[in-house]
Coordinates of C-alpha atoms and ligand atoms in Angstrom, one line a residue:
M191 CA 44.1 -81.7 23.7
K192 CA 46.9 -80.1 21.7
N193 CA 46.1 -79.2 18.1
R194 CA 48.2 -81.1 15.6
E195 CA 49.9 -79.0 13.0
E196 CA 48.7 -78.6 9.5
I197 CA 50.6 -80.7 6.9
I198 CA 50.4 -80.2 3.2
L199 CA 51.2 -83.1 0.8
R200 CA 51.1 -83.3 -3.0
G201 CA 50.1 -86.3 -5.1
V202 CA 48.6 -86.8 -8.5
A203 CA 45.2 -85.3 -9.3
G204 CA 43.3 -88.6 -9.8
S205 CA 39.7 -87.5 -9.9
P206 CA 38.3 -84.0 -9.7
G207 CA 36.4 -82.5 -6.8
I208 CA 37.2 -81.4 -3.3
V209 CA 36.1 -83.0 -0.1
I210 CA 36.8 -82.7 3.6
G211 CA 36.4 -85.5 6.1
K212 CA 37.9 -88.0 8.5
A213 CA 40.5 -90.3 7.2
Y214 CA 40.2 -94.1 7.4
L215 CA 43.4 -96.0 6.9
V216 CA 42.6 -99.3 5.3
D217 CA 46.0 -101.0 5.0
R218 CA 45.9 -102.1 8.5
E219 CA 42.9 -104.3 7.8
G220 CA 44.7 -106.9 5.8
V221 CA 47.8 -106.7 8.0
D222 CA 45.8 -107.7 11.0
V223 CA 45.0 -111.0 9.6
V224 CA 48.3 -112.8 10.5
E225 CA 48.7 -116.4 11.3
K226 CA 51.0 -118.1 13.8
F227 CA 53.4 -120.8 12.6
H228 CA 56.0 -123.0 14.4
I229 CA 59.4 -122.6 12.9
E230 CA 61.8 -125.6 13.0
K231 CA 65.2 -124.8 14.6
Q232 CA 67.1 -125.3 11.4
H233 CA 64.9 -122.7 9.7
L234 CA 65.2 -120.0 12.4
E235 CA 68.1 -118.2 10.8
A236 CA 66.3 -118.0 7.5
E237 CA 63.2 -116.6 9.3
I238 CA 65.2 -114.0 11.0
N239 CA 66.8 -113.0 7.7
R240 CA 63.4 -112.8 6.2
F241 CA 62.4 -110.3 8.9
R242 CA 65.7 -108.4 8.4
S243 CA 65.2 -108.1 4.7
A244 CA 61.5 -106.9 5.2
V245 CA 62.9 -104.2 7.5
G246 CA 65.6 -103.3 5.1
K247 CA 63.1 -103.0 2.3
A248 CA 60.9 -100.8 4.5
K249 CA 63.9 -98.6 5.2
D250 CA 64.7 -98.3 1.5
E251 CA 61.0 -97.4 0.7
L252 CA 61.0 -94.7 3.4
R253 CA 64.4 -93.3 2.3
K254 CA 63.0 -93.0 -1.2
I255 CA 59.9 -91.2 0.0
I256 CA 62.0 -88.8 2.0
D257 CA 64.3 -88.1 -1.0
D258 CA 61.3 -87.3 -3.2
I259 CA 59.8 -84.8 -0.8
P260 CA 60.3 -81.3 -2.2
S261 CA 62.4 -79.0 0.0
E262 CA 59.4 -76.8 0.9
Y263 CA 57.9 -79.8 2.8
R264 CA 61.0 -80.6 4.8
E265 CA 58.9 -80.8 8.0
Q266 CA 57.1 -84.0 6.9
A267 CA 60.5 -85.5 6.0
S268 CA 61.4 -85.2 9.7
I269 CA 58.4 -87.3 10.7
L270 CA 59.5 -89.9 8.3
E271 CA 63.1 -89.8 9.6
T272 CA 61.5 -90.7 12.9
H273 CA 59.9 -93.7 11.2
V274 CA 63.3 -94.8 9.8
A275 CA 64.8 -94.5 13.3
L276 CA 61.9 -96.6 14.7
L277 CA 62.8 -99.4 12.3
E278 CA 66.0 -99.8 14.1
D279 CA 64.6 -99.3 17.5
K280 CA 65.5 -102.0 20.0
M281 CA 62.0 -102.2 21.3
L282 CA 60.7 -103.2 17.9
Y283 CA 63.6 -104.7 15.9
D284 CA 65.7 -106.6 18.5
K285 CA 62.7 -107.8 20.4
T286 CA 61.0 -109.2 17.3
I287 CA 64.2 -111.1 16.4
D288 CA 64.4 -112.2 20.0
Y289 CA 60.8 -113.7 19.9
I290 CA 61.4 -115.5 16.6
G291 CA 64.4 -117.2 18.0
K292 CA 63.2 -118.0 21.5
E293 CA 59.7 -119.0 20.8
Q294 CA 60.3 -120.5 17.3
I295 CA 57.5 -118.5 15.7
N296 CA 57.1 -116.8 12.3
A297 CA 58.3 -113.2 11.8
E298 CA 54.7 -111.8 11.2
W299 CA 53.5 -113.3 14.5
A300 CA 56.5 -112.1 16.5
L301 CA 56.2 -108.6 15.1
K302 CA 52.5 -108.4 15.7
R303 CA 53.1 -109.4 19.4
V304 CA 55.8 -106.8 19.9
V305 CA 53.7 -104.1 18.4
A306 CA 50.7 -105.0 20.6
E307 CA 53.0 -104.8 23.7
V308 CA 54.5 -101.4 22.6
K309 CA 51.1 -100.0 21.9
T310 CA 49.8 -101.0 25.3
I311 CA 52.7 -99.3 27.0
F312 CA 52.2 -96.1 25.0
H313 CA 48.4 -96.2 25.3
N314 CA 48.6 -96.0 29.0
M315 CA 50.6 -92.8 28.8
T316 CA 48.3 -89.8 28.8
D317 CA 50.7 -87.4 27.0
D318 CA 49.8 -86.7 23.3
Y319 CA 53.4 -87.1 22.4
F320 CA 53.3 -90.8 23.3
R321 CA 50.0 -91.4 21.6
E322 CA 51.5 -90.0 18.4
R323 CA 54.5 -92.3 18.8
S324 CA 52.1 -95.2 19.1
A325 CA 50.6 -94.3 15.8
D326 CA 54.1 -94.1 14.3
I327 CA 54.9 -97.6 15.5
A328 CA 51.8 -98.8 13.9
H329 CA 52.8 -97.2 10.6
V330 CA 56.3 -98.7 10.5
S331 CA 55.1 -102.1 11.6
D332 CA 52.5 -102.0 8.8
R333 CA 55.2 -101.3 6.4
I334 CA 57.3 -104.2 7.6
M335 CA 54.3 -106.4 7.6
R336 CA 53.3 -105.5 4.1
N337 CA 56.8 -106.5 3.0
L338 CA 56.6 -109.8 4.9
V339 CA 53.1 -110.9 3.8
G340 CA 53.1 -109.2 0.3
A341 CA 50.3 -106.9 -0.8
T342 CA 47.1 -107.2 1.2
S343 CA 43.7 -106.7 -0.2
V344 CA 41.4 -104.1 1.2
N345 CA 38.2 -105.0 3.0
L346 CA 35.9 -102.1 2.3
G347 CA 32.9 -103.9 3.7
K348 CA 33.8 -103.2 7.3
I349 CA 33.6 -99.4 6.9
D350 CA 30.5 -98.1 8.7
R351 CA 30.8 -94.3 8.5
R352 CA 31.4 -91.6 5.9
V353 CA 35.1 -91.4 5.5
I354 CA 37.9 -90.6 3.1
L355 CA 39.8 -93.8 2.4
V356 CA 43.6 -93.8 2.6
A357 CA 45.3 -96.9 1.2
H358 CA 48.6 -98.1 -0.1
S359 CA 46.8 -99.0 -3.3
L360 CA 43.3 -99.8 -4.5
S361 CA 42.8 -102.2 -7.4
P362 CA 40.4 -101.3 -10.1
A363 CA 38.1 -104.0 -8.8
E364 CA 38.2 -102.6 -5.2
T365 CA 37.6 -99.1 -6.5
S366 CA 34.6 -100.2 -8.5
Q367 CA 33.0 -101.6 -5.3
I368 CA 33.2 -98.4 -3.4
Q369 CA 29.9 -97.5 -1.8
L370 CA 29.3 -93.9 -2.4
E371 CA 27.2 -93.5 0.7
K372 CA 30.2 -94.5 2.8
I373 CA 33.2 -93.2 1.0
K374 CA 33.6 -89.5 0.2
G375 CA 36.9 -89.7 -1.5
F376 CA 40.2 -91.6 -1.4
V377 CA 43.9 -91.2 -1.4
T378 CA 46.5 -93.9 -2.5
N379 CA 50.2 -94.1 -2.4
T380 CA 50.3 -95.7 -5.8
G381 CA 48.8 -94.9 -9.2
S382 CA 48.8 -92.1 -11.7
E383 CA 46.3 -90.1 -13.8
A384 CA 45.7 -92.8 -16.4
S385 CA 45.6 -95.8 -14.0
H386 CA 42.3 -97.6 -14.0
T387 CA 41.8 -96.8 -10.4
S388 CA 41.7 -93.1 -11.3
I389 CA 39.5 -93.7 -14.3
I390 CA 36.9 -95.4 -12.1
A391 CA 37.1 -92.7 -9.5
R392 CA 36.3 -90.2 -12.2
T393 CA 33.3 -92.3 -13.4
L394 CA 32.0 -92.6 -9.8
E395 CA 32.7 -88.9 -9.3
I396 CA 34.7 -89.5 -6.1
P397 CA 37.4 -86.9 -5.5
A398 CA 40.7 -88.8 -5.4
I399 CA 44.4 -88.2 -5.1
V400 CA 46.7 -91.0 -6.2
G401 CA 50.5 -91.5 -6.4
L402 CA 50.9 -89.8 -3.0
F403 CA 53.8 -91.9 -1.9
E404 CA 53.7 -91.1 1.7
A405 CA 49.9 -91.1 2.2
T406 CA 49.7 -94.1 4.5
E407 CA 52.7 -93.1 6.4
M408 CA 51.6 -89.6 7.2
I409 CA 47.8 -89.9 7.6
K410 CA 46.3 -91.6 10.6
T411 CA 42.7 -92.9 11.0
D412 CA 40.4 -90.0 12.2
D413 CA 42.8 -87.3 11.0
V414 CA 40.7 -84.5 9.4
I415 CA 41.9 -84.2 5.8
I416 CA 41.1 -82.1 2.8
V417 CA 41.4 -83.9 -0.5
D418 CA 41.6 -81.7 -3.6
G419 CA 41.3 -84.2 -6.4
T420 CA 41.4 -81.4 -9.0
T421 CA 45.0 -80.3 -8.1
G422 CA 46.3 -83.3 -6.1
K423 CA 46.8 -81.2 -2.9
L424 CA 46.1 -82.9 0.4
I425 CA 45.9 -81.1 3.7
I426 CA 46.1 -83.0 7.1
N427 CA 44.7 -81.2 10.1
P428 CA 43.7 -78.1 8.2
T429 CA 43.8 -74.7 9.9
E430 CA 40.7 -72.4 10.1
Q431 CA 42.1 -70.5 7.1
S432 CA 42.5 -73.7 5.0
I433 CA 38.9 -74.7 5.9
Q434 CA 37.7 -71.3 4.8
D435 CA 39.6 -71.7 1.5
F436 CA 38.1 -75.2 1.1
N437 CA 34.6 -73.8 1.5
E438 CA 35.3 -71.1 -1.1
K439 CA 36.8 -73.6 -3.5
T440 CA 33.9 -76.0 -3.1
A441 CA 31.5 -73.2 -3.9
G442 CA 33.5 -72.2 -7.0
Y443 CA 33.7 -75.8 -8.1
E444 CA 30.0 -76.4 -7.6
R445 CA 29.1 -73.2 -9.5
Q446 CA 31.3 -74.2 -12.5
K447 CA 29.7 -77.7 -12.5
A448 CA 26.2 -76.2 -12.3
F449 CA 27.0 -73.8 -15.1
L450 CA 28.2 -76.6 -17.4
N451 CA 25.4 -79.1 -16.3
R452 CA 22.7 -76.6 -17.1
R453 CA 23.8 -76.7 -20.7
S454 CA 24.7 -80.4 -20.9
H455 CA 21.6 -81.3 -22.9
L456 CA 22.2 -78.8 -25.7
P457 CA 23.7 -80.4 -28.8
A458 CA 27.4 -80.3 -29.3
E459 CA 27.4 -78.1 -32.4
S460 CA 30.4 -76.1 -33.2
L461 CA 30.4 -72.4 -34.2
D462 CA 30.8 -73.4 -37.9
G463 CA 27.8 -75.8 -37.6
V464 CA 29.5 -79.2 -37.2
K465 CA 27.3 -81.5 -35.0
L466 CA 29.3 -84.0 -33.0
N467 CA 28.4 -87.0 -30.8
V468 CA 29.8 -86.8 -27.3
M469 CA 29.5 -90.2 -25.5
G470 CA 30.2 -91.7 -22.2
N471 CA 32.6 -94.5 -21.1
I472 CA 31.1 -96.9 -18.6
E473 CA 32.4 -99.8 -16.5
L474 CA 29.2 -101.0 -14.9
A475 CA 25.7 -101.1 -16.4
E476 CA 24.5 -98.7 -13.7
E477 CA 26.6 -95.9 -15.1
V478 CA 24.4 -95.5 -18.1
V479 CA 22.2 -93.3 -16.0
S480 CA 24.9 -90.7 -15.4
T481 CA 25.9 -90.8 -19.1
L482 CA 22.3 -89.8 -19.9
S483 CA 22.0 -87.3 -17.2
Y484 CA 25.2 -85.5 -18.3
G485 CA 23.8 -85.3 -21.9
G486 CA 25.8 -88.2 -23.4
D487 CA 24.8 -89.1 -27.0
G488 CA 25.4 -92.8 -26.3
V489 CA 28.0 -95.2 -24.7
G490 CA 31.2 -94.9 -26.7
L491 CA 33.1 -97.5 -24.6
Y492 CA 31.5 -100.1 -22.4
R493 CA 34.4 -101.7 -20.5
T494 CA 32.9 -105.1 -20.0
E495 CA 35.7 -106.6 -17.9
F496 CA 34.3 -105.1 -14.7
Q497 CA 31.6 -107.7 -14.7
Y498 CA 34.3 -110.3 -14.5
L499 CA 36.2 -108.8 -11.6
S500 CA 35.4 -109.4 -8.0
R501 CA 33.8 -112.8 -8.5
K502 CA 34.9 -116.4 -8.2
D503 CA 34.2 -117.7 -11.7
F504 CA 33.3 -116.5 -15.2
P505 CA 29.8 -115.0 -15.7
T506 CA 27.5 -117.1 -17.7
E507 CA 26.1 -116.1 -21.2
E508 CA 22.7 -115.4 -19.6
E509 CA 24.2 -113.1 -16.9
L510 CA 26.1 -111.2 -19.6
Y511 CA 23.2 -111.0 -21.9
E512 CA 20.9 -109.6 -19.2
R513 CA 23.5 -106.9 -18.3
Y514 CA 24.1 -105.9 -21.9
K515 CA 20.4 -105.8 -22.7
D516 CA 19.9 -103.4 -19.7
V517 CA 22.5 -101.0 -21.0
I518 CA 21.3 -101.2 -24.6
E519 CA 17.6 -100.7 -23.7
V520 CA 18.2 -97.7 -21.5
M521 CA 20.3 -96.0 -24.2
I522 CA 17.8 -96.5 -27.0
P523 CA 17.9 -94.9 -29.6
R524 CA 21.5 -94.0 -28.9
P525 CA 24.4 -96.2 -29.8
V526 CA 26.3 -98.5 -27.5
I527 CA 29.8 -99.6 -28.3
I528 CA 30.6 -102.8 -26.3
R529 CA 34.2 -103.6 -25.9
T530 CA 35.1 -107.2 -25.5
L531 CA 37.0 -108.4 -22.5
D532 CA 40.1 -106.5 -21.6
I533 CA 41.3 -108.4 -18.6
N534 CA 44.8 -108.8 -17.2
G535 CA 47.3 -106.0 -17.4
D536 CA 46.3 -104.0 -14.4
K537 CA 42.8 -105.6 -14.4
A538 CA 43.9 -109.1 -13.2
V539 CA 41.2 -111.6 -12.6
A540 CA 42.3 -114.3 -10.1
Y541 CA 40.4 -117.2 -11.8
A542 CA 41.5 -116.1 -15.3
S543 CA 45.2 -115.6 -14.7
I544 CA 47.2 -118.1 -16.7
S545 CA 50.7 -117.7 -15.2
D546 CA 52.8 -115.2 -13.3
E547 CA 53.8 -112.6 -15.8
N548 CA 56.8 -110.3 -15.3
N549 CA 55.3 -107.6 -17.5
P550 CA 51.5 -107.9 -17.3
A551 CA 50.9 -104.8 -19.4
L552 CA 52.8 -106.5 -22.2
G553 CA 51.4 -109.9 -21.5
L554 CA 48.3 -112.0 -22.1
R555 CA 45.9 -109.2 -22.0
A556 CA 42.6 -108.3 -23.8
I557 CA 42.3 -109.9 -27.3
R558 CA 45.5 -112.0 -26.7
Y559 CA 43.8 -113.6 -23.7
C560 CA 40.5 -114.0 -25.6
L561 CA 42.1 -115.8 -28.5
K562 CA 43.9 -118.1 -26.2
K563 CA 40.6 -118.8 -24.4
P564 CA 38.1 -119.0 -27.2
D565 CA 35.4 -120.4 -25.0
V566 CA 35.5 -117.4 -22.7
F567 CA 35.5 -115.1 -25.8
K568 CA 32.6 -117.0 -27.5
T569 CA 30.4 -116.8 -24.4
Q570 CA 30.8 -113.1 -24.4
L571 CA 30.3 -112.7 -28.1
R572 CA 27.1 -114.8 -28.0
A573 CA 25.7 -112.6 -25.3
I574 CA 26.6 -109.4 -27.2
H575 CA 25.1 -110.7 -30.5
R576 CA 21.9 -111.7 -28.7
A577 CA 21.6 -108.5 -26.7
A578 CA 22.3 -106.4 -29.8
V579 CA 18.8 -107.1 -31.2
H580 CA 17.5 -104.7 -28.6
G581 CA 19.2 -101.6 -29.9
Q582 CA 22.1 -100.1 -31.7
V583 CA 25.3 -101.9 -30.9
S584 CA 28.8 -101.9 -32.2
L585 CA 31.6 -104.3 -31.2
L586 CA 35.1 -103.1 -30.2
I587 CA 38.2 -105.3 -29.8
P588 CA 40.9 -104.1 -27.4
M589 CA 44.7 -104.2 -27.8
I590 CA 44.9 -105.2 -31.4
S591 CA 48.6 -105.3 -32.5
C592 CA 48.5 -107.1 -35.8
V593 CA 46.1 -108.0 -38.7
E594 CA 46.2 -111.7 -37.7
E595 CA 44.4 -110.8 -34.5
V596 CA 41.7 -109.0 -36.4
V597 CA 41.2 -111.9 -38.7
A598 CA 41.2 -114.4 -35.9
A599 CA 38.6 -112.3 -34.0
K600 CA 36.4 -112.0 -37.0
R601 CA 36.6 -115.8 -37.7
I602 CA 35.4 -116.5 -34.1
I603 CA 32.6 -114.0 -34.6
E604 CA 31.5 -115.9 -37.6
E605 CA 31.5 -119.2 -35.7
V606 CA 29.5 -117.6 -32.9
K607 CA 26.9 -116.4 -35.4
E608 CA 26.7 -119.9 -36.9
S609 CA 26.2 -121.4 -33.4
L610 CA 23.5 -118.9 -32.6
E611 CA 21.8 -119.8 -35.9
A612 CA 22.0 -123.5 -35.1
D613 CA 20.6 -122.9 -31.6
G614 CA 17.7 -121.0 -33.2
L615 CA 18.4 -118.0 -31.0
Q616 CA 17.6 -114.4 -32.1
Y617 CA 20.8 -112.4 -32.7
S618 CA 21.9 -109.3 -34.6
K619 CA 23.6 -110.0 -37.9
K620 CA 24.9 -106.5 -38.6
I621 CA 26.9 -105.4 -35.7
K622 CA 29.6 -102.9 -36.7
F623 CA 33.1 -104.1 -36.0
G624 CA 35.8 -101.8 -34.6
I625 CA 39.2 -102.1 -33.1
M626 CA 41.0 -100.1 -30.4
M627 CA 44.0 -98.2 -31.7
E628 CA 46.1 -98.4 -28.6
V629 CA 49.2 -100.3 -29.7
P630 CA 51.7 -98.4 -31.8
S631 CA 52.0 -101.2 -34.4
A632 CA 48.3 -100.9 -35.1
V633 CA 48.7 -97.2 -35.6
I634 CA 51.5 -97.6 -38.0
M635 CA 49.5 -100.2 -39.9
A636 CA 46.3 -98.1 -39.8
D637 CA 46.0 -98.0 -43.6
I638 CA 45.9 -101.8 -43.7
M639 CA 43.8 -102.2 -40.6
A640 CA 41.2 -99.8 -42.1
E641 CA 40.4 -102.4 -44.8
F642 CA 39.3 -104.9 -42.2
V643 CA 37.1 -102.8 -39.9
D644 CA 34.1 -100.4 -39.7
F645 CA 35.7 -98.0 -37.3
F646 CA 38.7 -97.2 -35.2
S647 CA 38.6 -96.1 -31.6
I648 CA 41.8 -94.5 -30.3
G649 CA 42.7 -95.6 -26.7
T650 CA 45.1 -93.0 -25.7
N651 CA 45.6 -94.4 -22.2
D652 CA 47.4 -97.4 -23.6
L653 CA 48.7 -95.7 -26.7
I654 CA 50.6 -93.2 -24.6
Q655 CA 51.7 -96.0 -22.2
Y656 CA 53.0 -98.2 -25.1
S657 CA 54.5 -95.5 -27.4
L658 CA 56.1 -93.3 -24.7
A659 CA 57.1 -96.5 -22.7
I660 CA 55.5 -95.2 -19.5
D661 CA 53.6 -97.6 -17.2
R662 CA 50.3 -95.8 -16.9
G663 CA 50.0 -96.8 -13.2
N664 CA 53.5 -95.8 -12.1
R665 CA 53.8 -92.5 -10.3
E666 CA 57.6 -92.5 -10.8
V667 CA 57.1 -91.8 -14.5
A668 CA 53.8 -89.9 -14.3
H669 CA 55.6 -86.7 -15.2
L670 CA 56.4 -88.2 -18.6
Y671 CA 52.8 -89.1 -19.4
H672 CA 52.0 -86.3 -21.9
P673 CA 48.9 -86.6 -24.0
M674 CA 50.2 -83.5 -25.9
H675 CA 53.5 -85.1 -26.8
P676 CA 53.9 -84.4 -30.5
A677 CA 54.5 -88.1 -31.1
I678 CA 51.0 -88.8 -29.8
L679 CA 49.4 -86.1 -31.8
R680 CA 51.1 -87.5 -34.9
M681 CA 49.7 -90.9 -34.2
V682 CA 46.2 -89.5 -33.7
R683 CA 46.6 -87.7 -37.0
R684 CA 47.8 -90.9 -38.7
V685 CA 44.8 -92.9 -37.5
A686 CA 42.4 -90.0 -38.4
E687 CA 43.9 -89.6 -41.9
Q688 CA 43.8 -93.3 -42.7
G689 CA 40.2 -93.6 -41.4
E690 CA 39.2 -90.6 -43.5
K691 CA 40.8 -92.1 -46.6
K692 CA 38.9 -95.4 -46.2
G693 CA 35.7 -93.7 -45.1
I694 CA 35.5 -95.2 -41.7
G695 CA 34.7 -93.5 -38.3
V696 CA 37.6 -92.4 -36.1
Y697 CA 36.6 -92.2 -32.4
M698 CA 38.6 -91.6 -29.3
C699 CA 37.7 -93.2 -25.9
G700 CA 40.9 -92.7 -24.0
E701 CA 40.9 -90.2 -21.1
M702 CA 42.5 -87.6 -23.3
A703 CA 39.1 -87.2 -24.9
G704 CA 37.6 -86.0 -21.6
N705 CA 39.9 -82.9 -21.2
P706 CA 38.1 -79.9 -22.8
L707 CA 41.4 -78.2 -23.5
Y708 CA 42.3 -81.0 -25.9
T709 CA 38.9 -81.0 -27.7
P710 CA 39.9 -78.5 -30.4
V711 CA 43.1 -80.4 -31.0
L712 CA 41.5 -83.8 -31.4
L713 CA 38.7 -82.5 -33.6
G714 CA 41.2 -80.5 -35.6
L715 CA 43.3 -83.6 -36.1
G716 CA 40.2 -85.4 -37.5
V717 CA 38.7 -87.4 -34.7
N718 CA 35.0 -87.7 -35.4
R719 CA 33.5 -88.8 -32.1
L720 CA 34.6 -88.5 -28.5
S721 CA 33.8 -90.8 -25.6
M722 CA 34.8 -90.0 -22.0
N723 CA 34.0 -90.5 -18.3
P724 CA 30.4 -89.2 -18.0
Q725 CA 31.1 -86.3 -15.7
A726 CA 33.4 -84.8 -18.4
I727 CA 30.7 -84.7 -21.0
P728 CA 29.2 -81.2 -20.2
A729 CA 32.6 -79.4 -20.3
V730 CA 33.6 -81.0 -23.6
K731 CA 30.2 -80.2 -25.2
S732 CA 30.6 -76.6 -24.0
M733 CA 34.0 -76.4 -25.6
I734 CA 32.7 -77.8 -28.9
R735 CA 30.0 -75.1 -28.9
S736 CA 32.7 -72.4 -28.4
I737 CA 35.0 -73.4 -31.3
D738 CA 35.2 -73.3 -35.0
I739 CA 36.3 -76.7 -36.3
S740 CA 37.7 -75.5 -39.6
K741 CA 40.0 -73.1 -37.7
A742 CA 40.9 -75.9 -35.2
E743 CA 42.0 -78.0 -38.2
G744 CA 44.6 -75.5 -39.3
F745 CA 45.7 -75.0 -35.7
A746 CA 46.1 -78.7 -35.0
L747 CA 48.1 -79.3 -38.1
E748 CA 50.6 -76.7 -36.9
L749 CA 51.0 -78.6 -33.7
L750 CA 52.3 -81.6 -35.5
E751 CA 55.4 -79.6 -36.4
M752 CA 56.2 -78.6 -32.9
K753 CA 59.1 -80.0 -30.9
T754 CA 58.0 -80.6 -27.3
A755 CA 54.9 -81.4 -25.3
D756 CA 55.3 -78.2 -23.3
D757 CA 55.4 -76.1 -26.4
V758 CA 52.3 -77.7 -27.7
L759 CA 50.5 -77.4 -24.4
K760 CA 51.4 -73.7 -24.1
K761 CA 50.1 -73.0 -27.6
V762 CA 46.9 -74.8 -26.9
Q763 CA 46.5 -73.1 -23.6
D764 CA 47.1 -69.7 -25.2
A765 CA 44.6 -70.4 -28.0
Y766 CA 41.7 -72.1 -26.1
G767 CA 42.4 -71.8 -22.3
S768 CA 40.4 -68.6 -21.9
I769 CA 37.2 -70.4 -23.0
M770 CA 37.5 -72.6 -19.9
S771 CA 38.2 -69.7 -17.5
N772 CA 35.0 -68.1 -18.7
W773 CA 33.0 -71.1 -17.3
I774 CA 34.6 -70.5 -13.9
Y775 CA 33.9 -66.8 -13.8
S776 CA 30.4 -66.7 -15.4
E777 CA 28.7 -67.7 -12.1
S778 CA 26.3 -64.8 -12.2
E779 CA 25.1 -65.8 -15.7
E780 CA 21.8 -67.6 -16.0
S781 CA 20.7 -69.7 -18.9
Ligands
LIG912 C1 42.6 -96.7 -23.4 O1 43.6 -97.5 -23.3 O2 42.7 -95.5 -23.8 C2 41.2 -97.2 -23.1 C3 40.2 -96.4 -23.3 O3 41.1 -98.4 -22.5 P1 41.5 -98.8 -21.0 O4 41.7 -97.5 -20.3 O5 40.3 -99.6 -20.5 O6 42.7 -99.6 -21.2
LIG913 MG1 43.3 -99.6 -23.2

């Protein structure tokens, strides 16, 4: 059999690590589940038009992908040109329209039938060329089908071997259900660095590339692929040389990880003697284990909404209580910050959605949802207050945009305490109350907000999204997503300054906190505690041990006066980048 040529693609580095394996294209799963309907004569034209517009949309999507391919990868553009041509192919296009009209059947069924016929013809040909064309037909028909039926959900349960998942998109709920023994890594067409899908991949430590527009178009099931989640580079059908490079990179990556992990239990104490708490972000209770094993000093963000995803109805107070208790007890004596429900936005829950929203990120998300659904909120608050007697717990409210929301949340908390008292249940009376600083209005009002709360936690994932007006899951604008944007640094400084004035803690739990290069900047700006995906903890602790915080303070304040994110990044890289390269090259060093 003829060797297929190596193809290199570039996406967004979603979750670090490098892996090689066979691809498994999941989009076809949902597309296969197509039903047959009879179409009345008077509706046939509309049905044919529906098919035409799905094809038109597929064409536009492909054109867009082709236009975005950098000139050095022209070769892959030619494959996609073939796909555009196939969309107009008589065998596929005309025949489908023919079937719809003659047999009075729905477009999905007609297309499925045509594809099955074409595939049979091609399959019987022994030549590799025709086999490849059969796969191309499958790709284009999937694209049309997706447009006809809308987004399909991915059925991960069917996978029975170790593969690298390739999907148009994976929801945060689907990603959180990935079974590590089956899935080595994944690649998606959609998403960007701060999308929840990437965040979960980092927590699960699965290498991932996201925002690779043409992934499902270019990769076929059983293709051997290399996924470099650290750089976003993907190789299809790697050559011997690429495999050798992969082996060297893996070894280097493992050495660096081992270097950092060996020191992860040392305290995060700076050169000038400042001791800091470095904590882990978790989505599921099970992740506390990795927080501890990476040397985390507690859970700085427990994203509780994941217990609400992938189920048919709200969890009960007892279920929630048991989960929270598990986490709190395992972490004792370390603190656990439990964030209340942050559903909707990109973490939609079918049974909890209130209406179709045009702008879910700006919609009924997080505290807004909880205030509208006080029963759901109270159930969670009761569970948290009861579980808190088992350890050291703080409460964190997401997406606060005004003082009224803080006041309303606090009033509900008081009602919850009264009801627990009346029920004669044991509960904690002194839980610290914090708010996420992730909406620009809250940052501007930080001086006032500080009077109502015990601590602030800066959520840079959303703060960047809302202040720079960049959808955090949209690859198209991913290049504008700059944590080092001077506007973001000024906002962080504002929160830290106001927190310091009022004597309350200023934490950061956004992904920015997990990048060791940013550590000196954040601590220099006055953030007191950092929380991040657990696997980032060792590197951040190492960075803290290598820096002088008082020097970082002067350095960070200078950044506030700079003009562009690139200038800031360069200055930070020049000042602190070499510390990180030492971790890479100190492989011979033993602790
Ligand atoms: C954030 O917005 O920075 C954050 C930590 O919360 P989430 O990523 O869950 O929105
Ligand atoms: Mg957020």
